[in-house]
Coordinates of C-alpha atoms in Angstrom, one line a residue:
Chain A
X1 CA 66.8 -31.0 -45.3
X2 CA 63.2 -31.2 -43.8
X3 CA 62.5 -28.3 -42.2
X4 CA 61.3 -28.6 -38.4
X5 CA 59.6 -27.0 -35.9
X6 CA 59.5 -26.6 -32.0
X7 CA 56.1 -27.0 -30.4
X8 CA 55.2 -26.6 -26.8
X9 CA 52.6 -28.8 -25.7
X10 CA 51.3 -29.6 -22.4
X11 CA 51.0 -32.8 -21.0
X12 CA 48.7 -32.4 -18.1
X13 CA 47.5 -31.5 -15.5
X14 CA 44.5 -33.7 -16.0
X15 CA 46.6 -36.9 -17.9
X16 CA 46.0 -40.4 -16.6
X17 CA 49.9 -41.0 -16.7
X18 CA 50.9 -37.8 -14.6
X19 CA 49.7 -39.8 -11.4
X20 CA 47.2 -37.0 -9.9
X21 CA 47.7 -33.2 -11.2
X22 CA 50.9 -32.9 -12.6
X23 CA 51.9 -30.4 -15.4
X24 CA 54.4 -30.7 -18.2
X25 CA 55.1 -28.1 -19.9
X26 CA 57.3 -29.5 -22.9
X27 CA 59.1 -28.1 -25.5
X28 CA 58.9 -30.7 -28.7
X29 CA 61.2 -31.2 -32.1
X30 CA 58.5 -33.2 -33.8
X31 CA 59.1 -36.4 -31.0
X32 CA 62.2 -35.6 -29.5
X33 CA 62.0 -33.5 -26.4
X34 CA 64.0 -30.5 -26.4
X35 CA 62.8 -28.9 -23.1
X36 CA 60.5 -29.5 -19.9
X37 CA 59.2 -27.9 -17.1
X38 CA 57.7 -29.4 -14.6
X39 CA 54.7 -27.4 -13.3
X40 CA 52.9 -28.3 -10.0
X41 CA 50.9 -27.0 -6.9
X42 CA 47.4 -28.2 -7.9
X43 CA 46.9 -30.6 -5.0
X44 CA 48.4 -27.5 -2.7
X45 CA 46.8 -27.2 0.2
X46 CA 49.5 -24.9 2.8
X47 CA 50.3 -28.5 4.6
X48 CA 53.0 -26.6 6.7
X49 CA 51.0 -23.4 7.8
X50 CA 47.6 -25.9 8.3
X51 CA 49.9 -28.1 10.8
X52 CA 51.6 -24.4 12.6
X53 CA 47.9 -23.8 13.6
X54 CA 47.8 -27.2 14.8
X55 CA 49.3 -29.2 18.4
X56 CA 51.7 -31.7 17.5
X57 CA 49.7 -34.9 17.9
X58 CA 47.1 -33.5 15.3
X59 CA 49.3 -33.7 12.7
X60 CA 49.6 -37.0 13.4
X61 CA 46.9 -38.3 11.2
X62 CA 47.3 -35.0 8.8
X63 CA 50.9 -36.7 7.8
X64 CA 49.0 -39.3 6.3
X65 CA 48.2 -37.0 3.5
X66 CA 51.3 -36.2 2.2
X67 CA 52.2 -39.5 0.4
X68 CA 49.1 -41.8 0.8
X69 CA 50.5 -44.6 -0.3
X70 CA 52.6 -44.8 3.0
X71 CA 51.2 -43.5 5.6
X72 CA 52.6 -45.3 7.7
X73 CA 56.2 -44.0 6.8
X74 CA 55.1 -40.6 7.1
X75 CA 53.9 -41.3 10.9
X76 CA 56.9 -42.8 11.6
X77 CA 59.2 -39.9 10.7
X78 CA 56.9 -37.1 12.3
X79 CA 56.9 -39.1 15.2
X80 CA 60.6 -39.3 15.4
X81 CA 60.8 -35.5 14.8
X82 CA 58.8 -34.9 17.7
X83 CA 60.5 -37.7 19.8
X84 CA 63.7 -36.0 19.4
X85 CA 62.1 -32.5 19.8
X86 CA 60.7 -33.6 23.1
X87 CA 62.9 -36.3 24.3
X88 CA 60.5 -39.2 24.0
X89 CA 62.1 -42.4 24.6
X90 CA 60.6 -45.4 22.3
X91 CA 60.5 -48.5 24.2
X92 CA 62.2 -51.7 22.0
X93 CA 58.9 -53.9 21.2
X94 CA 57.3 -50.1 19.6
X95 CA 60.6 -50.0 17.8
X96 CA 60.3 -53.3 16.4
X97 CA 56.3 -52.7 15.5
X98 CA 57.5 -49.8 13.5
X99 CA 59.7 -50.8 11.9
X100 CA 57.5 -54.2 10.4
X101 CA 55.0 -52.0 9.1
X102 CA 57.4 -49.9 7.5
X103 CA 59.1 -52.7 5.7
X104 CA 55.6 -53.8 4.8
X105 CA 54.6 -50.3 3.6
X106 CA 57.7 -50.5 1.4
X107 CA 56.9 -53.9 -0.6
X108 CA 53.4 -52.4 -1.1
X109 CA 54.6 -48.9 -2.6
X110 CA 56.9 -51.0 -5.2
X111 CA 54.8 -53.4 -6.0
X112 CA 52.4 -50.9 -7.1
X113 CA 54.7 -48.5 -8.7
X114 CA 56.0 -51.5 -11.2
X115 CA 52.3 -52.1 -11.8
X116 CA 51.7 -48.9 -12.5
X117 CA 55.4 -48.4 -14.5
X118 CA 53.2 -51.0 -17.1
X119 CA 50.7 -49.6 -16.4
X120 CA 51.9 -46.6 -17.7
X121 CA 53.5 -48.1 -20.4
X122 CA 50.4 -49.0 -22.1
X123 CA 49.5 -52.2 -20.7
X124 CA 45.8 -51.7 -19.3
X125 CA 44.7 -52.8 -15.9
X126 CA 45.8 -56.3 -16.0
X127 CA 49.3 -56.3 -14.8
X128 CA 48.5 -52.9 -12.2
X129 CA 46.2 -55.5 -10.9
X130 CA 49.0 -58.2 -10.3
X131 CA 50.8 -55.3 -8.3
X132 CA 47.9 -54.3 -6.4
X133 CA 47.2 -57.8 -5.4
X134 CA 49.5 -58.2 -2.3
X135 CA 49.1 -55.0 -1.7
X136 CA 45.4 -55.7 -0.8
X137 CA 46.6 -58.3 1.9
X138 CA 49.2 -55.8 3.3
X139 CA 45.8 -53.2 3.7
X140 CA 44.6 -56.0 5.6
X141 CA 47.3 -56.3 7.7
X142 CA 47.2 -52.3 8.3
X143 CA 43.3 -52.9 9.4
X144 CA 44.0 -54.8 11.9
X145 CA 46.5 -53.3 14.1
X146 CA 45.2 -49.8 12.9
X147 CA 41.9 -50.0 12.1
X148 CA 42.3 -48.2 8.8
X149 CA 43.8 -49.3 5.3
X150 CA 45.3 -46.1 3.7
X151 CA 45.1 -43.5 6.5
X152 CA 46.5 -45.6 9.3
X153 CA 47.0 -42.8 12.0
X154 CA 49.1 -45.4 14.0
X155 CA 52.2 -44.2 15.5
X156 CA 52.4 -41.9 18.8
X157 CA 54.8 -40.1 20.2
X158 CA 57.0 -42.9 22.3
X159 CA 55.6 -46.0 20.5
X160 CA 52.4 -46.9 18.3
X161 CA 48.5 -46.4 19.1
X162 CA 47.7 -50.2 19.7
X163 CA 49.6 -53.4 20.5
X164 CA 49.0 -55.7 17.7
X165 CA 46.1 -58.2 17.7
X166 CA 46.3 -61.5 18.4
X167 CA 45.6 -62.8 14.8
X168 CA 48.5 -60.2 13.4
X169 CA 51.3 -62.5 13.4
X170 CA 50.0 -65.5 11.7
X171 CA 48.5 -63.5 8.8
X172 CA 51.9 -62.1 8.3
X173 CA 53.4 -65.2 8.5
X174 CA 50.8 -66.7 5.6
X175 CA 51.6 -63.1 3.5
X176 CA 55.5 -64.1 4.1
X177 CA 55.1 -67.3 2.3
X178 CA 53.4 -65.8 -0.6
X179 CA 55.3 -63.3 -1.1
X180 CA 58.7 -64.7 -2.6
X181 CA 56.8 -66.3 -5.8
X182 CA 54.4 -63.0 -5.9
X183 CA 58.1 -60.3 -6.2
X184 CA 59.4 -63.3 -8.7
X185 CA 56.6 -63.1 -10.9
X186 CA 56.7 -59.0 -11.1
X187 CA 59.7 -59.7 -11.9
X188 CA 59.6 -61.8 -15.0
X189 CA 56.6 -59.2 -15.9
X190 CA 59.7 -56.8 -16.2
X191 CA 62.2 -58.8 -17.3
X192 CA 60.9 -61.6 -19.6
X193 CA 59.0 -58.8 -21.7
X194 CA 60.6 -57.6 -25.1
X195 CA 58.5 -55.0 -25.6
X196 CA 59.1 -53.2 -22.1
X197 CA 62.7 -54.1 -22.5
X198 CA 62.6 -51.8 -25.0
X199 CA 60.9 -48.9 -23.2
X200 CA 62.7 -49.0 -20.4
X201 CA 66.6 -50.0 -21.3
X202 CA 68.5 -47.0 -21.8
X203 CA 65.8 -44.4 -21.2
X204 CA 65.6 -42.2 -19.1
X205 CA 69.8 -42.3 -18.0
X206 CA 70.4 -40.1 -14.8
X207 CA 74.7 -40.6 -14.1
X208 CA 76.1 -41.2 -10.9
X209 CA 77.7 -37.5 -10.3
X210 CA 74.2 -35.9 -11.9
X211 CA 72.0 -38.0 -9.8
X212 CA 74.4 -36.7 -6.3
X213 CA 74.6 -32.9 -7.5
X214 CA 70.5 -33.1 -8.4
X215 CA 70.3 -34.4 -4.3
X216 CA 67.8 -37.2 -5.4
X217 CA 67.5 -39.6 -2.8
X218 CA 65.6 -43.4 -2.5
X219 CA 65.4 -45.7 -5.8
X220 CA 66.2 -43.1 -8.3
X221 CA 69.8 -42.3 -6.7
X222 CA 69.7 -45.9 -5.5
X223 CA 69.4 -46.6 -9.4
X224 CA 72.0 -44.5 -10.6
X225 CA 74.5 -46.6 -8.6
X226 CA 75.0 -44.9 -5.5
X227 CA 74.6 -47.1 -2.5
X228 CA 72.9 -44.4 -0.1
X229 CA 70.0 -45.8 2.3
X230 CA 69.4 -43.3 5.3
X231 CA 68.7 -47.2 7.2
X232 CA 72.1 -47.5 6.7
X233 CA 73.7 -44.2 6.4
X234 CA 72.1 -42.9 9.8
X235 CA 70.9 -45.9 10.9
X236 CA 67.1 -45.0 12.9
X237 CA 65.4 -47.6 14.9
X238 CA 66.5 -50.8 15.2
X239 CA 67.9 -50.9 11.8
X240 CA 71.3 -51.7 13.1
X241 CA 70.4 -54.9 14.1
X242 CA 69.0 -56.1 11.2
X243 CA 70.8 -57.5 8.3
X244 CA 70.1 -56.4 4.6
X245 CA 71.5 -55.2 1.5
X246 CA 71.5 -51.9 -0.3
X247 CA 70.5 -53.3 -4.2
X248 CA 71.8 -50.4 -6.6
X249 CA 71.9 -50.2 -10.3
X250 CA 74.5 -50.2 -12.7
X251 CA 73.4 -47.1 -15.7
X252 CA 70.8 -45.5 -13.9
X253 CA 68.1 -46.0 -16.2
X254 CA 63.9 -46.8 -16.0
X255 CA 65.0 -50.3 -16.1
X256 CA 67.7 -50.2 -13.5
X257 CA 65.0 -48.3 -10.9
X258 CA 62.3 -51.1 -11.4
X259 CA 65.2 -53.7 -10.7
X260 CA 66.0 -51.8 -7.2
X261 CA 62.7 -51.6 -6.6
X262 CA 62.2 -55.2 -7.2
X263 CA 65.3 -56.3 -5.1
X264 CA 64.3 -53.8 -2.4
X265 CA 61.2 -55.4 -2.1
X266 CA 63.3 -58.8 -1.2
X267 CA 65.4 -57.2 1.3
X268 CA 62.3 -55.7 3.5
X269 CA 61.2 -59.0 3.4
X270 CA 64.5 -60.3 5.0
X271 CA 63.8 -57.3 7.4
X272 CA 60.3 -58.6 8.7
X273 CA 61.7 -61.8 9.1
X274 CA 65.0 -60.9 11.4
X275 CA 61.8 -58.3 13.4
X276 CA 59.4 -61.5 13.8
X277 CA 62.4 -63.7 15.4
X278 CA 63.3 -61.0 17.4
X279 CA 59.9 -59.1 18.4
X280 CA 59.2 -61.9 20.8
X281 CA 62.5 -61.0 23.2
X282 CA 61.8 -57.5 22.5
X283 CA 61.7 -55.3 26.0
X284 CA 58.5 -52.6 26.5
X285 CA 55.5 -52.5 25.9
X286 CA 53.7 -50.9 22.3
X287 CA 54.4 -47.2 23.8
X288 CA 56.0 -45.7 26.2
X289 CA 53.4 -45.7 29.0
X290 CA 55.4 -42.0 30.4
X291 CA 55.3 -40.2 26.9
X292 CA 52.3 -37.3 27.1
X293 CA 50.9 -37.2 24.0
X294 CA 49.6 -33.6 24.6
X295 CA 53.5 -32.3 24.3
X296 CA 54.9 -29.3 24.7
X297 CA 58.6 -29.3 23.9
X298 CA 61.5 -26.9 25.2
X299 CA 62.6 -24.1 22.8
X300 CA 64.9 -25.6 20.2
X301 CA 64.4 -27.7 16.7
X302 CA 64.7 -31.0 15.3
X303 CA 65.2 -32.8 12.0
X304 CA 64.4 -36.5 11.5
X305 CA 65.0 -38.3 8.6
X306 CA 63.8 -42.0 7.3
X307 CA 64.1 -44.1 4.6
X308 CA 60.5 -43.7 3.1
X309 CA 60.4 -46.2 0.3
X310 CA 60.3 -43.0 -2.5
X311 CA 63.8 -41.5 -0.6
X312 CA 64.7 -39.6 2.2
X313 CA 61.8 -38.1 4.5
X314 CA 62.9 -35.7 6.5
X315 CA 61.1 -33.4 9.2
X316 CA 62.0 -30.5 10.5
X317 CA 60.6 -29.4 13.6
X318 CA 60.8 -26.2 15.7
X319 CA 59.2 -25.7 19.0
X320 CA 58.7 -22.0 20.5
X321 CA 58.0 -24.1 23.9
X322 CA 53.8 -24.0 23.3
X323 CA 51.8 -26.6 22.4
X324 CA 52.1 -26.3 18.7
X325 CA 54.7 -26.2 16.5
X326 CA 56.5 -23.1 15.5
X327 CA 57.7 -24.2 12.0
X328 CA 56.7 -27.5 10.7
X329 CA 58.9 -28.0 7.3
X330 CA 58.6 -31.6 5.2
X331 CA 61.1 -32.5 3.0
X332 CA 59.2 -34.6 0.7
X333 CA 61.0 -37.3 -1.7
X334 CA 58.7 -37.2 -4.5
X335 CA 59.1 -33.1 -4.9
X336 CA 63.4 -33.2 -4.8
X337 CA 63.4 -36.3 -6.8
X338 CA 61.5 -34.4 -9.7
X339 CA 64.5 -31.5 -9.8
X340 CA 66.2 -33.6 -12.7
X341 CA 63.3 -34.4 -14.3
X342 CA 63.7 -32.0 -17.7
X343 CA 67.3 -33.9 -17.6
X344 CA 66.1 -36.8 -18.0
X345 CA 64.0 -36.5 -20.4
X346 CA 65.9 -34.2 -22.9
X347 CA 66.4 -36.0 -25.8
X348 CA 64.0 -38.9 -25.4
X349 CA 60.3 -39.1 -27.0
X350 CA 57.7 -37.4 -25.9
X351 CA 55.9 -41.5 -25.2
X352 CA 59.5 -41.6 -23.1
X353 CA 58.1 -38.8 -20.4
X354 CA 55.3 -41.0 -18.7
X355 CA 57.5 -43.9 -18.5
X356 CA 60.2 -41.3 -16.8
X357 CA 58.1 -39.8 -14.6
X358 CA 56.6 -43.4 -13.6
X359 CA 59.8 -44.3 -12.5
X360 CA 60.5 -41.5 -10.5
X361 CA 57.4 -42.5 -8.5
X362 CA 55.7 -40.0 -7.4
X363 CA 52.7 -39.1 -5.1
X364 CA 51.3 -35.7 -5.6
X365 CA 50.2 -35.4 -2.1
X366 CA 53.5 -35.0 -1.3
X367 CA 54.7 -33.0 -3.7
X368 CA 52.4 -30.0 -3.3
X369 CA 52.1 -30.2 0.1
Chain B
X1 CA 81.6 -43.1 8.1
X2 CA 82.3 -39.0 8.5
X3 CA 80.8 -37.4 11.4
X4 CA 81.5 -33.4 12.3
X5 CA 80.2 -31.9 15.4
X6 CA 79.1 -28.2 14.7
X7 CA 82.2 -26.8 16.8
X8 CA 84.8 -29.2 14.3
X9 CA 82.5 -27.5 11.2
X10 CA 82.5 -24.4 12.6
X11 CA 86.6 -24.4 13.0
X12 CA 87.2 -25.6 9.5
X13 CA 85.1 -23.0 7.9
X14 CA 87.0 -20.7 10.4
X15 CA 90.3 -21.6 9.0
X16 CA 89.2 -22.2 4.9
X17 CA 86.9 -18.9 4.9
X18 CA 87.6 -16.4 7.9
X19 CA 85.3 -13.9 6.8
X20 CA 82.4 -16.1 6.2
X21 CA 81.2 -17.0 9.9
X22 CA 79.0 -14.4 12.0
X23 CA 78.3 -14.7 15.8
X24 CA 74.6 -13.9 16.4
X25 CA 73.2 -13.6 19.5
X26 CA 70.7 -16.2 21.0
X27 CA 66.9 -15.1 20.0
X28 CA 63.5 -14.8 21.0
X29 CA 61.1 -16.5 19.8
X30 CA 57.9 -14.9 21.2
X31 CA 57.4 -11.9 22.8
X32 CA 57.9 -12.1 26.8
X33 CA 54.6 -13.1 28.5
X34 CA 52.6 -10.6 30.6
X35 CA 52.5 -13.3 33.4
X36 CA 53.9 -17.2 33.8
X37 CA 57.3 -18.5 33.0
X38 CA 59.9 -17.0 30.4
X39 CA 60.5 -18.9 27.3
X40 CA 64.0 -20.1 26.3
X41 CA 66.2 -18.3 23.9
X42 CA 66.6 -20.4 20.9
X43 CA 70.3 -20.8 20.2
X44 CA 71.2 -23.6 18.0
X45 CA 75.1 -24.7 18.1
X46 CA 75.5 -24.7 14.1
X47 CA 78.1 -22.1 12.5
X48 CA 75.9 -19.1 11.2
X49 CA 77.1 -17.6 8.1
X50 CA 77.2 -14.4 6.6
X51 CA 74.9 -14.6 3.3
X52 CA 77.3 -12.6 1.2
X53 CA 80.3 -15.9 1.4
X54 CA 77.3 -18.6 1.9
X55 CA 78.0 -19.8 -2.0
X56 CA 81.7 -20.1 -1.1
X57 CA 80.8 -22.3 1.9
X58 CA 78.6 -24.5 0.5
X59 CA 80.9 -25.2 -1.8
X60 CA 83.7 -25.6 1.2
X61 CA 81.1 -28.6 2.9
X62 CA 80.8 -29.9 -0.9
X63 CA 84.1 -29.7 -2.6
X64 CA 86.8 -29.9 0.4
X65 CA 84.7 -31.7 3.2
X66 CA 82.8 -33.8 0.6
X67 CA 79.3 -33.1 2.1
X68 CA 77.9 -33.7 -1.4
X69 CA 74.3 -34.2 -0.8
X70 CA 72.1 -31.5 -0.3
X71 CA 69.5 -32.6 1.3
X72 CA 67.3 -29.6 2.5
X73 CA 66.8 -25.7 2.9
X74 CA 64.4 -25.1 5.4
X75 CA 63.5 -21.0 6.2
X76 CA 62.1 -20.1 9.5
X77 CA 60.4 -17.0 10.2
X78 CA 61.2 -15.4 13.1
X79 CA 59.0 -12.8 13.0
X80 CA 59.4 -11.3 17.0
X81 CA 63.0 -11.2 16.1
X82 CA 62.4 -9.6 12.7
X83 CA 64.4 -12.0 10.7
X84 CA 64.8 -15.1 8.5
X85 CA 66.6 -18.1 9.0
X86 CA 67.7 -20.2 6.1
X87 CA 69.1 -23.9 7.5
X88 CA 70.6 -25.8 4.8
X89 CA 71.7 -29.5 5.4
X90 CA 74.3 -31.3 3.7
X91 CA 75.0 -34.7 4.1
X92 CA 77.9 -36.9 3.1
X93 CA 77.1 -39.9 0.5
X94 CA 79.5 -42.2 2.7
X95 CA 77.0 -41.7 5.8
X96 CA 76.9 -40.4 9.1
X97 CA 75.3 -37.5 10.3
X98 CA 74.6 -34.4 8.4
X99 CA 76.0 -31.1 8.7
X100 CA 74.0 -27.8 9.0
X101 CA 74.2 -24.3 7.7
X102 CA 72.1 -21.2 8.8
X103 CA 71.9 -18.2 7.6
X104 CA 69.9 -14.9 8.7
X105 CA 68.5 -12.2 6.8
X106 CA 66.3 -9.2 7.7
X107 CA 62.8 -10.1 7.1
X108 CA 62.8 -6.7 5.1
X109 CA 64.9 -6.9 2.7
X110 CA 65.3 -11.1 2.1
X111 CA 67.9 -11.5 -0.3
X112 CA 70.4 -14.6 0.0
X113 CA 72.9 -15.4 -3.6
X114 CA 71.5 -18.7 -4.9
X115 CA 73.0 -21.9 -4.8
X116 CA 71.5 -23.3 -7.8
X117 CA 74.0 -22.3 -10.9
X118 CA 76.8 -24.2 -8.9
X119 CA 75.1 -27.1 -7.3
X120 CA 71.2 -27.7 -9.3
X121 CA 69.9 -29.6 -6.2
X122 CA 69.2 -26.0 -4.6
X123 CA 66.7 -25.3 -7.3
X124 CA 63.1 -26.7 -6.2
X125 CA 63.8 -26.0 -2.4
X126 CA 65.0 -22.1 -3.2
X127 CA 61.6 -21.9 -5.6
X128 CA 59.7 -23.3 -2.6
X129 CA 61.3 -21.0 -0.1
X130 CA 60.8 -17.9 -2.3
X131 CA 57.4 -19.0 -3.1
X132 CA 56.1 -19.3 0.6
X133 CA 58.1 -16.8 2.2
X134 CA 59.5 -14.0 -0.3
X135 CA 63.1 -14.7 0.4
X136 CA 65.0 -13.0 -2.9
X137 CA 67.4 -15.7 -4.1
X138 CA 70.1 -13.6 -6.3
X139 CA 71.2 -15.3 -9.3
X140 CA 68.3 -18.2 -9.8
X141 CA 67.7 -18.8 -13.5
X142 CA 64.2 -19.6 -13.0
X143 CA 62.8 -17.9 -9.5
X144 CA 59.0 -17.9 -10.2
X145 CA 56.4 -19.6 -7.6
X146 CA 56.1 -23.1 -7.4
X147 CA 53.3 -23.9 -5.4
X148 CA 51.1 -20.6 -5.6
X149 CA 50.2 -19.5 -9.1
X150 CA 52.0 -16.6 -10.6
X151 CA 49.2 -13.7 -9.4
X152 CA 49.2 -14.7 -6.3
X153 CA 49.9 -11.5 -4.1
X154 CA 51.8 -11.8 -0.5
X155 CA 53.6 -14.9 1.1
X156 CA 51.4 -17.6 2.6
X157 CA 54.0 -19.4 5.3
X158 CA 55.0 -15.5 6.5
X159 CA 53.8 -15.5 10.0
X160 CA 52.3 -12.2 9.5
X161 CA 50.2 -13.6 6.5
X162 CA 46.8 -13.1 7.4
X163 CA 44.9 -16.7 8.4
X164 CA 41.1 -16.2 7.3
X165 CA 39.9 -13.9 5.1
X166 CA 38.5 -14.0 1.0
X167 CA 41.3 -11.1 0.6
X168 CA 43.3 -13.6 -2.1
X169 CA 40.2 -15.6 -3.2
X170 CA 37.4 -12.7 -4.7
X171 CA 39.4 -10.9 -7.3
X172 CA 39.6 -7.4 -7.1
X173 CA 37.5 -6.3 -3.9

């Protein structure tokens, strides 16, 4: 009998695979991971109490910090929070222009968390680059009707800062032909791969009941075969108009996420087709030409919630009747979706964690806050 | 797709757990203003309960009305008012709108029993809350700050926490 011995180590804070400053502290049986805890608050920076001292329409572009991969998500769930706060209506066309970039914020957050799931894996640079490829043309895209890549700073209350420009449309169209061959060949990268087969099957195995009483929300609960999309569970928007499917998974494992992501992908694309054939008919203008940007809401809360393409983003909003808010609470993805984290890696190698974590897909900005 | 209005919620827990609800009185936000118009009361329709049965309805919305995700525990410092509020919000996996629980504590002695041994999804949202605002979750296998590190003295989202200052940042003055 060989005799053995348990070893903490820490993996992180400063570790290329931890995706920004991210802690492990892990417990080790030679490889086999006995116990882990997460340890975080590096990037922390008091996000709620910064955006207390602030009026609501600063926190507009202070949203796009939290997950800086999608701004645009994070903009459009504040702004709901404070539409409903305030009782801003949201003419349809504003709807509709939301709602594209959305969808596009969505394909470019998978496509670059698969890349960097390879990444991760041990695959230098080349295949991150084949995920950050169209996401370079959706940046473009952003540019133009925002006139920023990452920090877009594009919705306002009632609608969205800008109309979009002229030379929008066909650029999307051009991305929309592309992009059906580009989510095929991340595909095969996954799937036609032995040796990534055999880091991802069966690692990493969060069940149905574990993944609902953890509350994980977005690809990982999506993964574990539970078909919950706050697009359709509470449809926001114009999302009830639109026809898609909710992909799902059948063990709940690394490789199972990837594939939702992947499918996902597909659907928003079926989304930002059914939003260009009906954007033209659309009623209103880009905002809501009434809505006061300067608000100052009645006494009284509000909670808005979106699909964000990590899980649900929720914000909860309560007015004291001034000009700022009173309590400004996110509920960020990324942070609830790391609760089952030392689950999921019990058992597995220590090489097991980054994949793990990678498919968990996390942003630090948003999970310090 | 499930949907429950507050009152429906509020008569179900009524029925399942009768000593569980508290009425609480609409509540002030700010202090009154020397001149200019009165602020509202803030007076939310959700079914307060008392924090002594709030494990036992949780587990009602979870168990019985099948409200199985938790989605969020937000606290709220009402400091004029001298009290917490704790809003936790369930939703059901099916859909439909989500259902809301509050709960109020004195601000000077914050202690609420903790949900995580019977449902884990509690656990990073009661660090968070005890982290930021010192409310004592009884029964947490792991309560240590989650954010701040583990010196750190006081509770930064407390409205009374001071705003400027090198009080927390120079070591011993």
């Amino acid at each position: 009998m060989l005799q053995t011995q348990e070893l903490q180590v820490n993996i992180g804070p400063q570790h290329p695979s931890t995706h920004g400053v991210f802690r492990m502290l892990v417990t080790v049986d030679g490889e086999t991971v006995v116990d882990l805890k997460p340890v975080f608050g590096y990037l922390h920076r008091n996000h709620e109490q910064i955006a207390e001292a602030n009026t609501y329409l600063q926190n507009m572009p202070y949203t796009d910090r939290l997950d800086y991969f999608n701004s645009m998500a994070n903009n459009h769930a504040y702004a709901m929070a404070v539409e409903r706060l305030a009782g801003i209506e949201v003419p349809e066309r504003a709807e509709y222009i939301r709602v594209l970039m959305v969808e596009l914020t969505r394909i470019l957050n998978h496509a670059s968390a698969v890349g960097f799931m390879i990444n991760d894996m041990g695959a230098w640079q080349t295949p991150l680059a084949f995920g950050m490829r169209e996401r370079e043309k959706i940046l473009d895209l952003f540019e133009m009707a925002s006139g920023a890549r990452l920090m877009c700073n594009y919705f306002r209350f009632g609608g969205v800062a800008r109309d979009l420009p002229p030379e929008f449309i066909p650029n999307l169209r051009e991305l929309l032909v592309a992009l059906p061959a580009y989510i095929d060949e991340l595909e095969r990268l996954l799937r036609d791969n032995e040796i990534l087969l055999q880091r991802a099957v069966g690692i990493g195995i969060l069940p149905r009941e574990v993944a609902l009483s953890y509350g994980v929300t977005g690809p990982v609960l999506r993964g574990s075969g539970i078909p919950y999309d706050v697009r359709k569970a509470e449809p926001y928007s114009v999302y009830d108009r639109f026809d898609f499917d909710i992909p799902i998974g059948k063990v709940g494992d690394v490789y199972d996420r990837f594939l939702v992501r992947i499918e996902e992908m597909r659907q928003s694309k079926r989304i930002i087709e059914q939003v260009l054939e009906q954007l033209p008919d659309a009623k209103g203008g880009h905002i809501n030409p009434k809505a006061r940007q300067n608000v100052r809401p009645p006494v009284g809360d509000a909670y808005a919630r979106i699909e964000s393409p990590k899980g649900e983003l929720g914000f909860y909003l309560v007015s004291d009747g001034s000009g700022k808010p009173y309590r400004y609470k996110v509920r960020a993805p990324s942070f609830i979706n790391l609760t089952p984290l030392a689950d999921m890696c019990r058992g597995y190698k220590v090489a097991d964690i980054v994949v793990i974590l990678g498919s968990i897909d996390i942003v630090m900005g948003e999970v310090d806050r | 797709m499930p949907e429950m209005s507050p009152a429906e919620l509020r008569a179900r827990l009524a029925a399942a757990l009768p000593d569980a609800l508290v009425d609480v009185a609409p509540l002030a936000m700010t202090p009154p203003p020397a001149h200019g118009p009165q602020p509202g009361m803030f007076h939310p329709p959700d079914p307060f309960v008392h924090p002594d049965h709030l494990v036992a309805a949780a587990l009602f919305v979870r168990d019985t009305l099948g409200y199985a995700l938790l989605s969020d525990i937000a606290v709220v410092d009402y400091l004029y008012a001298g009290c917490f509020e704790l809003v936790y919000r369930f939703y059901h996996p099916s859909g439909g709108p989500g259902i809301v629980l509050r709960v109020r504590v004195p601000r000077d002695a914050p202690q609420v029993p903790s949900l995580t041994p019977h449902w884990p999804a509690a656990n990073f949202h009661e660090r968070e809350a005890f982290d930021l605002f010192g409310v004592e979750f009884v029964g947490h296998p792991y309560l240590r700050r989650i954010y701040m590190w583990d010196e750190f003295e006081g509770f930064p989202m407390r409205k009374d926490f001071p705003r400027q200052g090198d009080k927390y940042l120079g070591g011993d003055e």
